[in-house]
Each structure stands twice: as structure tokens, then as C-alpha cells.
mmCIF file of C-alpha atoms in Angstrom:
data_model
loop_
_atom_site.group_PDB
_atom_site.id
_atom_site.type_symbol
_atom_site.label_atom_id
_atom_site.label_comp_id
_atom_site.label_asym_id
_atom_site.label_seq_id
_atom_site.Cartn_x
_atom_site.Cartn_y
_atom_site.Cartn_z
ATOM 1 C CA UNK G 1 -1.178 0.085 -91.262
ATOM 2 C CA UNK G 2 -1.886 3.141 -89.130
ATOM 3 C CA UNK G 3 -0.474 3.321 -85.636
ATOM 4 C CA UNK G 4 -1.562 5.376 -82.662
ATOM 5 C CA UNK G 5 0.434 8.315 -81.411
ATOM 6 C CA UNK G 6 0.592 10.624 -78.427
ATOM 7 C CA UNK G 7 -0.316 14.299 -78.435
ATOM 8 C CA UNK G 8 1.483 16.751 -76.182
ATOM 9 C CA UNK G 9 -0.527 19.847 -77.081
ATOM 10 C CA UNK G 10 -3.524 21.128 -75.172
ATOM 11 C CA UNK G 11 -5.973 20.763 -78.043
ATOM 12 C CA UNK G 12 -7.678 17.425 -78.879
ATOM 13 C CA UNK G 13 -5.744 14.980 -81.056
ATOM 14 C CA UNK G 14 -7.091 14.416 -84.580
ATOM 15 C CA UNK G 15 -7.587 10.764 -85.422
ATOM 16 C CA UNK G 16 -5.508 9.223 -88.215
ATOM 17 C CA UNK G 17 -7.227 8.843 -91.566
ATOM 18 C CA UNK G 18 -8.243 5.253 -92.406
ATOM 19 C CA UNK G 19 -6.311 5.587 -95.663
ATOM 20 C CA UNK G 20 -3.285 7.867 -95.326
ATOM 21 C CA UNK G 21 -2.296 7.487 -98.961
ATOM 22 C CA UNK G 22 -5.327 9.505 -100.005
ATOM 23 C CA UNK G 23 -6.492 12.700 -98.336
ATOM 24 C CA UNK G 24 -9.034 13.804 -100.933
ATOM 25 C CA UNK G 25 -6.896 16.823 -101.795
ATOM 26 C CA UNK G 26 -4.480 16.980 -104.704
ATOM 27 C CA UNK G 27 -2.254 19.565 -102.994
ATOM 28 C CA UNK G 28 -1.837 20.979 -99.514
ATOM 29 C CA UNK G 29 -2.560 24.667 -98.992
ATOM 30 C CA UNK G 30 0.978 25.932 -99.629
ATOM 31 C CA UNK G 31 2.365 28.933 -101.504
ATOM 32 C CA UNK G 32 4.690 26.810 -103.618
ATOM 33 C CA UNK G 33 6.361 29.852 -105.206
ATOM 34 C CA UNK G 34 7.553 31.051 -101.786
ATOM 35 C CA UNK G 35 8.848 27.684 -100.619
ATOM 36 C CA UNK G 36 12.299 27.664 -99.003
ATOM 37 C CA UNK G 37 14.255 25.086 -97.009
ATOM 38 C CA UNK G 38 12.502 25.125 -93.661
ATOM 39 C CA UNK G 39 10.430 22.642 -91.712
ATOM 40 C CA UNK G 40 6.807 22.479 -92.844
ATOM 41 C CA UNK G 41 5.217 19.545 -90.960
ATOM 42 C CA UNK G 42 3.257 17.176 -93.176
ATOM 43 C CA UNK G 43 0.482 14.731 -92.247
ATOM 44 C CA UNK G 44 2.267 11.472 -91.438
ATOM 45 C CA UNK G 45 5.548 9.985 -90.348
ATOM 46 C CA UNK G 46 6.786 6.389 -90.305
ATOM 47 C CA UNK G 47 8.026 4.580 -87.181
ATOM 48 C CA UNK G 48 9.514 1.130 -86.590
ATOM 49 C CA UNK G 49 11.245 -0.244 -83.488
ATOM 50 C CA UNK G 50 13.799 -2.997 -82.940
ATOM 51 C CA UNK G 51 15.129 -4.539 -79.718
ATOM 52 C CA UNK G 52 18.763 -5.506 -79.278
ATOM 53 C CA UNK G 53 19.622 -8.734 -81.080
ATOM 54 C CA UNK G 54 16.492 -8.628 -83.246
ATOM 55 C CA UNK G 55 15.663 -7.325 -86.727
ATOM 56 C CA UNK G 56 13.388 -4.471 -87.699
ATOM 57 C CA UNK G 57 9.916 -5.635 -88.659
ATOM 58 C CA UNK G 58 7.034 -3.834 -90.335
ATOM 59 C CA UNK G 59 6.658 -0.274 -89.171
ATOM 60 C CA UNK G 60 3.583 1.899 -89.118
ATOM 61 C CA UNK G 61 2.421 5.312 -90.235
ATOM 62 C CA UNK G 62 1.349 7.712 -87.512
ATOM 63 C CA UNK G 63 0.300 11.329 -87.505
ATOM 64 C CA UNK G 64 3.266 13.704 -87.502
ATOM 65 C CA UNK G 65 3.948 14.704 -83.910
ATOM 66 C CA UNK G 66 6.251 14.491 -80.924
ATOM 67 C CA UNK G 67 7.872 11.241 -79.882
ATOM 68 C CA UNK G 68 8.454 10.068 -76.313
ATOM 69 C CA UNK G 69 11.981 9.177 -75.172
ATOM 70 C CA UNK G 70 13.490 7.955 -71.951
ATOM 71 C CA UNK G 71 15.859 10.564 -70.466
ATOM 72 C CA UNK G 72 18.469 7.797 -70.477
ATOM 73 C CA UNK G 73 18.027 7.006 -74.198
ATOM 74 C CA UNK G 74 21.304 6.224 -75.939
ATOM 75 C CA UNK G 75 20.781 8.949 -78.509
ATOM 76 C CA UNK G 76 20.335 11.625 -75.813
ATOM 77 C CA UNK G 77 23.243 10.571 -73.619
ATOM 78 C CA UNK G 78 25.834 9.287 -76.059
ATOM 79 C CA UNK G 79 24.771 10.575 -79.474
ATOM 80 C CA UNK G 80 23.960 7.128 -80.869
ATOM 81 C CA UNK G 81 22.012 8.331 -83.892
ATOM 82 C CA UNK G 82 22.177 8.515 -87.680
ATOM 83 C CA UNK G 83 20.194 10.406 -90.273
ATOM 84 C CA UNK G 84 19.741 10.331 -94.026
ATOM 85 C CA UNK G 85 18.325 12.788 -96.526
ATOM 86 C CA UNK G 86 16.583 12.094 -99.813
ATOM 87 C CA UNK G 87 13.775 13.633 -101.869
ATOM 88 C CA UNK G 88 10.595 12.714 -103.710
ATOM 89 C CA UNK G 89 9.902 14.548 -106.971
ATOM 90 C CA UNK G 90 6.672 15.054 -108.898
ATOM 91 C CA UNK G 91 6.700 14.580 -112.666
ATOM 92 C CA UNK G 92 4.672 16.719 -115.047
ATOM 93 C CA UNK G 93 2.084 13.928 -115.283
ATOM 94 C CA UNK G 94 1.784 13.780 -111.484
ATOM 95 C CA UNK G 95 3.878 10.641 -110.970
ATOM 96 C CA UNK G 96 6.157 10.511 -107.935
ATOM 97 C CA UNK G 97 9.832 9.562 -108.085
ATOM 98 C CA UNK G 98 12.633 8.711 -105.645
ATOM 99 C CA UNK G 99 16.310 9.050 -106.580
ATOM 100 C CA UNK G 100 18.597 6.134 -105.679
ATOM 101 C CA UNK G 101 16.957 5.388 -102.292
ATOM 102 C CA UNK G 102 18.801 2.093 -101.972
ATOM 103 C CA UNK G 103 22.056 4.067 -101.722
ATOM 104 C CA UNK G 104 20.692 5.869 -98.665
ATOM 105 C CA UNK G 105 19.752 2.501 -97.178
ATOM 106 C CA UNK G 106 23.254 1.130 -97.736
ATOM 107 C CA UNK G 107 24.852 4.240 -96.235
ATOM 108 C CA UNK G 108 22.627 3.938 -93.162
ATOM 109 C CA UNK G 109 23.572 0.282 -92.774
ATOM 110 C CA UNK G 110 27.283 1.145 -93.008
ATOM 111 C CA UNK G 111 26.855 3.930 -90.480
ATOM 112 C CA UNK G 112 24.894 1.660 -88.150
ATOM 113 C CA UNK G 113 27.696 -0.885 -88.191
ATOM 114 C CA UNK G 114 30.211 1.825 -87.227
ATOM 115 C CA UNK G 115 27.923 3.113 -84.430
ATOM 116 C CA UNK G 116 27.013 -0.405 -83.132
ATOM 117 C CA UNK G 117 23.332 -0.073 -84.036
ATOM 118 C CA UNK G 118 20.686 -2.299 -85.571
ATOM 119 C CA UNK G 119 19.473 -1.089 -88.976
ATOM 120 C CA UNK G 120 16.584 -1.783 -91.383
ATOM 121 C CA UNK G 121 17.174 -3.853 -94.498
ATOM 122 C CA UNK G 122 17.410 -2.136 -97.880
ATOM 123 C CA UNK G 123 13.912 -3.337 -98.822
ATOM 124 C CA UNK G 124 12.454 -2.139 -95.504
ATOM 125 C CA UNK G 125 14.120 1.246 -95.891
ATOM 126 C CA UNK G 126 12.883 1.805 -99.448
ATOM 127 C CA UNK G 127 9.380 0.535 -98.649
ATOM 128 C CA UNK G 128 9.193 2.891 -95.651
ATOM 129 C CA UNK G 129 10.148 5.825 -97.899
ATOM 130 C CA UNK G 130 7.418 4.880 -100.364
ATOM 131 C CA UNK G 131 4.810 4.634 -97.608
ATOM 132 C CA UNK G 132 5.831 8.029 -96.231
ATOM 133 C CA UNK G 133 5.647 9.665 -99.668
ATOM 134 C CA UNK G 134 2.223 8.210 -100.471
ATOM 135 C CA UNK G 135 0.830 9.178 -97.074
ATOM 136 C CA UNK G 136 2.048 12.758 -97.644
ATOM 137 C CA UNK G 137 1.340 12.880 -101.386
ATOM 138 C CA UNK G 138 -0.462 16.226 -101.250
ATOM 139 C CA UNK G 139 2.702 17.801 -99.811
ATOM 140 C CA UNK G 140 4.874 16.882 -102.816
ATOM 141 C CA UNK G 141 5.229 20.213 -104.683
ATOM 142 C CA UNK G 142 4.027 20.561 -108.277
ATOM 143 C CA UNK G 143 6.623 19.802 -110.951
ATOM 144 C CA UNK G 144 9.290 22.483 -110.997
ATOM 145 C CA UNK G 145 8.234 23.972 -107.637
ATOM 146 C CA UNK G 146 10.463 21.961 -105.307
ATOM 147 C CA UNK G 147 10.477 18.482 -103.780
ATOM 148 C CA UNK G 148 9.410 16.560 -100.696
ATOM 149 C CA UNK G 149 12.463 16.227 -98.472
ATOM 150 C CA UNK G 150 12.524 12.930 -96.555
ATOM 151 C CA UNK G 151 14.515 12.611 -93.340
ATOM 152 C CA UNK G 152 15.092 8.999 -92.198
ATOM 153 C CA UNK G 153 16.407 8.780 -88.633
ATOM 154 C CA UNK G 154 17.940 5.815 -86.809
ATOM 155 C CA UNK G 155 18.046 6.443 -83.064
ATOM 156 C CA UNK G 156 19.240 4.558 -80.020
ATOM 157 C CA UNK G 157 16.043 4.984 -77.983
ATOM 158 C CA UNK G 158 16.585 2.247 -75.388
ATOM 159 C CA UNK G 159 17.703 3.352 -71.899
ATOM 160 C CA UNK G 160 21.397 3.159 -70.914
ATOM 161 C CA UNK G 161 23.475 4.624 -68.088
ATOM 162 C CA UNK G 162 26.966 3.299 -68.585
ATOM 163 C CA UNK G 163 28.570 3.834 -71.992
ATOM 164 C CA UNK G 164 27.158 1.009 -74.130
ATOM 165 C CA UNK G 165 24.973 0.431 -77.201
ATOM 166 C CA UNK G 166 21.285 1.099 -76.585
ATOM 167 C CA UNK G 167 19.024 -1.955 -76.048
ATOM 168 C CA UNK G 168 16.378 -0.619 -78.460
ATOM 169 C CA UNK G 169 16.412 1.299 -81.756
ATOM 170 C CA UNK G 170 13.837 3.390 -83.561
ATOM 171 C CA UNK G 171 13.727 3.953 -87.313
ATOM 172 C CA UNK G 172 11.678 7.027 -88.147
ATOM 173 C CA UNK G 173 10.961 9.025 -91.319
ATOM 174 C CA UNK G 174 9.388 12.460 -91.476
ATOM 175 C CA UNK G 175 8.923 14.746 -94.459
ATOM 176 C CA UNK G 176 8.760 18.407 -95.419
ATOM 177 C CA UNK G 177 8.259 20.180 -98.771
ATOM 178 C CA UNK G 178 11.354 22.216 -99.671
ATOM 179 C CA UNK G 179 12.982 24.196 -102.430
ATOM 180 C CA UNK G 180 16.453 25.807 -102.390
ATOM 181 C CA UNK G 181 18.736 24.914 -99.477
ATOM 182 C CA UNK G 182 20.712 28.143 -99.510
ATOM 183 C CA UNK G 183 19.023 31.535 -99.179
ATOM 184 C CA UNK G 184 20.866 32.559 -102.342
ATOM 185 C CA UNK G 185 18.610 30.192 -104.279
ATOM 186 C CA UNK G 186 20.413 29.250 -107.481
ATOM 187 C CA UNK G 187 22.815 32.215 -107.216
ATOM 188 C CA UNK G 188 26.529 31.453 -106.700
ATOM 189 C CA UNK G 189 27.655 30.768 -103.128
ATOM 190 C CA UNK G 190 30.315 32.673 -101.223
ATOM 191 C CA UNK G 191 32.372 30.330 -99.051
ATOM 192 C CA UNK G 192 34.784 31.042 -96.216
ATOM 193 C CA UNK G 193 37.751 28.730 -95.573
ATOM 194 C CA UNK G 194 37.812 27.813 -91.875
ATOM 195 C CA UNK G 195 41.165 27.292 -90.117
ATOM 196 C CA UNK G 196 40.239 27.420 -86.433
ATOM 197 C CA UNK G 197 37.734 24.552 -86.381
ATOM 198 C CA UNK G 198 37.909 21.057 -87.876
ATOM 199 C CA UNK G 199 34.900 19.262 -89.299
ATOM 200 C CA UNK G 200 36.352 15.767 -88.847
ATOM 201 C CA UNK G 201 39.553 13.958 -87.860
ATOM 202 C CA UNK G 202 41.212 10.854 -89.237
ATOM 203 C CA UNK G 203 39.948 7.542 -87.859
ATOM 204 C CA UNK G 204 36.870 9.343 -86.516
ATOM 205 C CA UNK G 205 33.321 9.349 -87.921
ATOM 206 C CA UNK G 206 33.637 12.012 -90.626
ATOM 207 C CA UNK G 207 32.592 9.442 -93.243
ATOM 208 C CA UNK G 208 29.465 8.453 -91.279
ATOM 209 C CA UNK G 209 26.212 10.418 -91.375
ATOM 210 C CA UNK G 210 25.976 10.450 -87.608
ATOM 211 C CA UNK G 211 24.107 13.241 -85.840
ATOM 212 C CA UNK G 212 27.203 14.029 -83.761
ATOM 213 C CA UNK G 213 29.059 15.320 -86.851
ATOM 214 C CA UNK G 214 26.816 18.321 -87.379
ATOM 215 C CA UNK G 215 26.408 20.346 -84.176
ATOM 216 C CA UNK G 216 30.212 20.959 -83.974
ATOM 217 C CA UNK G 217 30.139 22.925 -87.258
ATOM 218 C CA UNK G 218 27.450 25.344 -86.077
ATOM 219 C CA UNK G 219 29.779 27.874 -84.440
ATOM 220 C CA UNK G 220 31.973 28.247 -87.526
ATOM 221 C CA UNK G 221 28.914 28.380 -89.770
ATOM 222 C CA UNK G 222 27.172 31.045 -87.671
ATOM 223 C CA UNK G 223 30.338 33.163 -87.556
ATOM 224 C CA UNK G 224 30.735 32.933 -91.331
ATOM 225 C CA UNK G 225 27.106 33.849 -92.017
ATOM 226 C CA UNK G 226 27.379 36.855 -89.722
ATOM 227 C CA UNK G 227 30.166 38.076 -92.015
ATOM 228 C CA UNK G 228 27.983 37.637 -95.094
ATOM 229 C CA UNK G 229 29.229 34.257 -96.319
ATOM 230 C CA UNK G 230 26.963 31.422 -97.466
ATOM 231 C CA UNK G 231 28.791 28.652 -95.637
ATOM 232 C CA UNK G 232 32.131 27.294 -94.441
ATOM 233 C CA UNK G 233 34.683 25.277 -96.405
ATOM 234 C CA UNK G 234 36.769 23.053 -94.142
ATOM 235 C CA UNK G 235 40.388 21.948 -94.470
ATOM 236 C CA UNK G 236 41.842 18.598 -93.439
ATOM 237 C CA UNK G 237 42.667 18.407 -89.738
ATOM 238 C CA UNK G 238 46.249 17.181 -90.218
ATOM 239 C CA UNK G 239 47.944 19.471 -92.747
ATOM 240 C CA UNK G 240 45.388 22.313 -92.886
ATOM 241 C CA UNK G 241 46.176 22.533 -96.601
ATOM 242 C CA UNK G 242 43.712 20.277 -98.400
ATOM 243 C CA UNK G 243 40.030 20.971 -99.022
ATOM 244 C CA UNK G 244 37.540 18.565 -97.466
ATOM 245 C CA UNK G 245 33.854 19.540 -97.310
ATOM 246 C CA UNK G 246 31.436 22.376 -96.810
ATOM 247 C CA UNK G 247 29.323 22.098 -93.609
ATOM 248 C CA UNK G 248 26.703 19.860 -95.208
ATOM 249 C CA UNK G 249 27.835 19.044 -98.746
ATOM 250 C CA UNK G 250 30.715 17.781 -100.875
ATOM 251 C CA UNK G 251 32.815 20.055 -103.057
ATOM 252 C CA UNK G 252 34.195 19.757 -106.598
ATOM 253 C CA UNK G 253 36.906 21.732 -108.370
ATOM 254 C CA UNK G 254 36.818 22.031 -112.155
ATOM 255 C CA UNK G 255 39.361 23.226 -114.706
ATOM 256 C CA UNK G 256 38.861 22.642 -118.400
ATOM 257 C CA UNK G 257 37.797 19.029 -118.929
ATOM 258 C CA UNK G 258 39.159 17.864 -115.574
ATOM 259 C CA UNK G 259 37.070 17.718 -112.399
ATOM 260 C CA UNK G 260 38.636 16.963 -109.020
ATOM 261 C CA UNK G 261 37.060 16.212 -105.659
ATOM 262 C CA UNK G 262 38.591 15.222 -102.306
ATOM 263 C CA UNK G 263 38.796 11.455 -101.893
ATOM 264 C CA UNK G 264 36.512 9.761 -99.360
ATOM 265 C CA UNK G 265 39.411 8.622 -97.183
ATOM 266 C CA UNK G 266 37.606 8.358 -93.865
ATOM 267 C CA UNK G 267 36.940 12.008 -93.056
ATOM 268 C CA UNK G 268 34.598 12.859 -95.937
ATOM 269 C CA UNK G 269 31.013 11.718 -96.343
ATOM 270 C CA UNK G 270 30.364 9.616 -99.424
ATOM 271 C CA UNK G 271 27.526 11.687 -100.842
ATOM 272 C CA UNK G 272 24.968 10.064 -103.119
ATOM 273 C CA UNK G 273 24.700 13.208 -105.236
ATOM 274 C CA UNK G 274 28.517 13.267 -105.276
ATOM 275 C CA UNK G 275 28.642 9.689 -106.547
ATOM 276 C CA UNK G 276 26.002 10.418 -109.198
ATOM 277 C CA UNK G 277 27.689 13.620 -110.393
ATOM 278 C CA UNK G 278 30.985 11.766 -110.832
ATOM 279 C CA UNK G 279 29.309 9.182 -113.061
ATOM 280 C CA UNK G 280 27.378 11.796 -115.060
ATOM 281 C CA UNK G 281 30.490 13.928 -115.526
ATOM 282 C CA UNK G 282 32.395 10.953 -116.940
ATOM 283 C CA UNK G 283 29.478 10.252 -119.282
ATOM 284 C CA UNK G 284 29.810 13.849 -120.505
ATOM 285 C CA UNK G 285 33.476 13.348 -121.351
ATOM 286 C CA UNK G 286 35.083 14.876 -118.273
ATOM 287 C CA UNK G 287 38.019 13.334 -116.479
ATOM 288 C CA UNK G 288 37.151 12.994 -112.789
ATOM 289 C CA UNK G 289 39.862 12.527 -110.185
ATOM 290 C CA UNK G 290 39.522 11.879 -106.453
ATOM 291 C CA UNK G 291 42.545 13.209 -104.562
ATOM 292 C CA UNK G 292 43.864 16.184 -102.592
ATOM 293 C CA UNK G 293 43.008 19.260 -104.662
ATOM 294 C CA UNK G 294 43.621 22.960 -105.177
ATOM 295 C CA UNK G 295 40.927 25.401 -106.405
ATOM 296 C CA UNK G 296 39.894 26.817 -109.788
ATOM 297 C CA UNK G 297 36.181 26.455 -110.660
ATOM 298 C CA UNK G 298 34.288 25.155 -107.670
ATOM 299 C CA UNK G 299 30.813 23.715 -107.092
ATOM 300 C CA UNK G 300 29.054 21.872 -104.263
ATOM 301 C CA UNK G 301 26.821 18.801 -104.265
ATOM 302 C CA UNK G 302 24.448 17.244 -101.753
ATOM 303 C CA UNK G 303 20.918 15.899 -101.462
ATOM 304 C CA UNK G 304 19.607 19.072 -99.837
ATOM 305 C CA UNK G 305 21.868 21.343 -101.856
ATOM 306 C CA UNK G 306 21.674 19.610 -105.251
ATOM 307 C CA UNK G 307 24.427 20.934 -107.514
ATOM 308 C CA UNK G 308 25.233 24.513 -106.510
ATOM 309 C CA UNK G 309 27.759 26.948 -108.039
ATOM 310 C CA UNK G 310 30.416 28.649 -105.935
ATOM 311 C CA UNK G 311 31.139 32.250 -106.930
ATOM 312 C CA UNK G 312 33.856 33.110 -104.397
ATOM 313 C CA UNK G 313 36.090 31.534 -101.772
ATOM 314 C CA UNK G 314 37.718 33.704 -99.112
ATOM 315 C CA UNK G 315 40.924 32.340 -97.596
ATOM 316 C CA UNK G 316 43.020 34.379 -95.157
ATOM 317 C CA UNK G 317 41.325 37.604 -96.304
ATOM 318 C CA UNK G 318 42.059 36.828 -99.961
ATOM 319 C CA UNK G 319 38.891 36.558 -102.055
ATOM 320 C CA UNK G 320 39.029 34.348 -105.149
ATOM 321 C CA UNK G 321 36.309 34.467 -107.803
ATOM 322 C CA UNK G 322 35.167 31.584 -110.017
ATOM 323 C CA UNK G 323 33.303 31.107 -113.251
ATOM 324 C CA UNK G 324 29.581 30.436 -112.834
ATOM 325 C CA UNK G 325 26.372 30.732 -114.823
ATOM 326 C CA UNK G 326 25.396 29.654 -118.304
ATOM 327 C CA UNK G 327 27.941 27.399 -119.983
ATOM 328 C CA UNK G 328 29.684 26.378 -116.758
ATOM 329 C CA UNK G 329 30.361 22.743 -115.885
ATOM 330 C CA UNK G 330 28.234 23.139 -112.780
ATOM 331 C CA UNK G 331 25.210 24.261 -114.807
ATOM 332 C CA UNK G 332 25.655 21.395 -117.266
ATOM 333 C CA UNK G 333 25.783 18.762 -114.525
ATOM 334 C CA UNK G 334 22.973 20.389 -112.545
ATOM 335 C CA UNK G 335 20.665 20.303 -115.569
ATOM 336 C CA UNK G 336 21.426 16.645 -116.194
ATOM 337 C CA UNK G 337 21.014 15.298 -112.672
ATOM 338 C CA UNK G 338 17.903 17.380 -111.927
ATOM 339 C CA UNK G 339 16.445 16.269 -115.273
ATOM 340 C CA UNK G 340 16.881 12.629 -114.295
ATOM 341 C CA UNK G 341 15.497 13.195 -110.797
ATOM 342 C CA UNK G 342 12.320 14.839 -112.098
ATOM 343 C CA UNK G 343 11.717 12.502 -115.044
ATOM 344 C CA UNK G 344 12.477 15.106 -117.735
ATOM 345 C CA UNK G 345 15.562 13.174 -118.872
ATOM 346 C CA UNK G 346 15.300 9.426 -119.449
ATOM 347 C CA UNK G 347 16.881 7.386 -116.669
ATOM 348 C CA UNK G 348 19.226 4.949 -118.378
ATOM 349 C CA UNK G 349 21.040 3.969 -115.182
ATOM 350 C CA UNK G 350 18.230 2.507 -113.102
ATOM 351 C CA UNK G 351 18.525 5.269 -110.522
ATOM 352 C CA UNK G 352 14.846 6.238 -110.407
ATOM 353 C CA UNK G 353 12.276 4.399 -108.253
ATOM 354 C CA UNK G 354 8.634 5.143 -108.997
ATOM 355 C CA UNK G 355 6.281 5.484 -106.059
ATOM 356 C CA UNK G 356 2.836 3.989 -106.629
#
């Protein structure tokens, strides 16, 4: 079903195609070899609305474009919004795959409960992802050239003045072809341990993928990048001694056959890539522990990031270097999870959802 949409540009609005799942072109006009991690608007986005006390129904595909919000929308005034991130991959034979999309749906539902919001069902969420992928099929990069990043949003769009849940919610998905998240590509990252700013506090929303968690890290991230670092590694807000997260991804510490990662105790986001890496690592014979950790070999995981090696961590002007490259645990786990995601390695866990 194709919905109407509003244009805010001066030029005439193009009409939606009668069949958004087929554009007549196999691929969009993109230099896939130069693809980075930046917004490249695709053809369609998905939108569904829900009033307070009701359930989300069937949404619709509309042309990618601006949305109209009341200036008193809950998301604008009180930050009542959530987002997710997942990817669609193209196999060598052209088939399209999603990786564990139901986990994103569950995480959005959990976040919605914490933020007093209505949320789509798991089936609605996954079906909306499939519709968005098919409508933007020509934007899914060729096998080995990247992926189609999908950004589901849940927004309090109903008008409010006093502090209260919004009376209406909008579920929206847009997409963009992407490749490496960090400018370093697959090269090791250089992280800076931040002591002046906290990412999250206990009993807050650090474990929820709410939009309000991310703008507060920008100052520390910008300062670190100005000094030549890839990103910021945060400490816990109570003791300032334990590792927590990087700005937008989880972190792992490896030594020998033991892998450690901070426990999801309320301040750390339960990453889907994190969860998958833990299971894969155990399958490969590693002992994985979730607790307060020190540092030895370090790597990061996240949907946008994937599994990325960390080459150095700088803490109080002391720079520590870590093993990376061929033969590292990070490389082994990266090869396995990316192989499953792209259909190169057989999925024996039921993680892959085919889009057709």
C-alpha cells in the first residue's frame, strides 16, 4: 500500500510508483566502492501511526521525504523517542537477508515500556522492515560492497504541553546504503578513555535505545576526534574505574581463551551484535564472562560498527597497544558473524530472515 506524502521543496513532487518493490533497475546509480557511513536517501520509507490506548495497525510506504510535526510533539519537547538499527545484506545470488530483526523488535518494545510509549508488535516490526527493504531493493549494495542500513524510529508525535506521554505515536523506517562505520575502515581503532563526562547513570536509561542517550556524548566524542582518536570509551559513573561502552557500541576484552565484556546491569545497552558474538565465541570454545573488566585485547561490536578491532586505548596520557590483525580473536569472530549475515556461512541458529 502506497501512502501520500508532503513535499517541502520548491520543485514538483514525484508521484509514488504503483509498485515500490520493483523500480525496473537492478541497482541505484552509486559508486559502491566509495561507500562510507553517511546518509544517502533511498526511494521509500515506511510510516505507521497509533493513538493513545490503541495498537499500531498496517502502515504504508511513502516516498522518502520530510515529515510534519506539531511544535508541541512529545518527541520535540520531552525527548520521547526510540530508535533501532539493523541491516539488509545481499547474497551472491542476489537474495536479501535480515539478521535477527525480531531482537530489534523486542528491544524496541522494552524501550517503549520504559518510555511510556505504544509500540508495534514483533510481526508488524519485521514485516515493516521487509517492506522497506523490498521497496528500496536497488539500494542494497552488491555482495561484499556494504549493506542497507535500516533505521526504525518510534516517536511521540502527539501534542503535549505539560510533562506527560504523547497522545499519538509514529513508527517510521528509513534506509541508507552504508559500508564502514568508522573512517578507519577495517583498520584498528584508537580509543580515548573519558573521565569528565558520563554516558549513563544507574537507574537511568542507559540500557534503553532512547534518542536522549546520544546527544550528550557528542561533546566528548568531538573533543576526542579533534585529538586524533576514533571514539570515546566511557567509564561507569559511580566508581570511574570500570569500562562501560564506546559512544555507540559495546566493548569486549580478550585474553587467551577468555573473553570479558561489561555486564548489562542497567547502564549498558544490550546490543544484538553483542549477544550474537557472545554465543558465537562460546561455540568457538572461548569462555565468555560478563562482569566488571580490565583491559588486554579489546574489540567493539554494534550493528553499525560490526566487529571492529581496537589498536590502542589512551588513559590519562598513557597509551596502551593491543593485538589486532590476522589470527586475532576479533578477526575470527568478525569473519564468522559477517559470514552468517551475508549467507556465506550456513545459519544453524535461525538468525537469518530472508526477504522476498
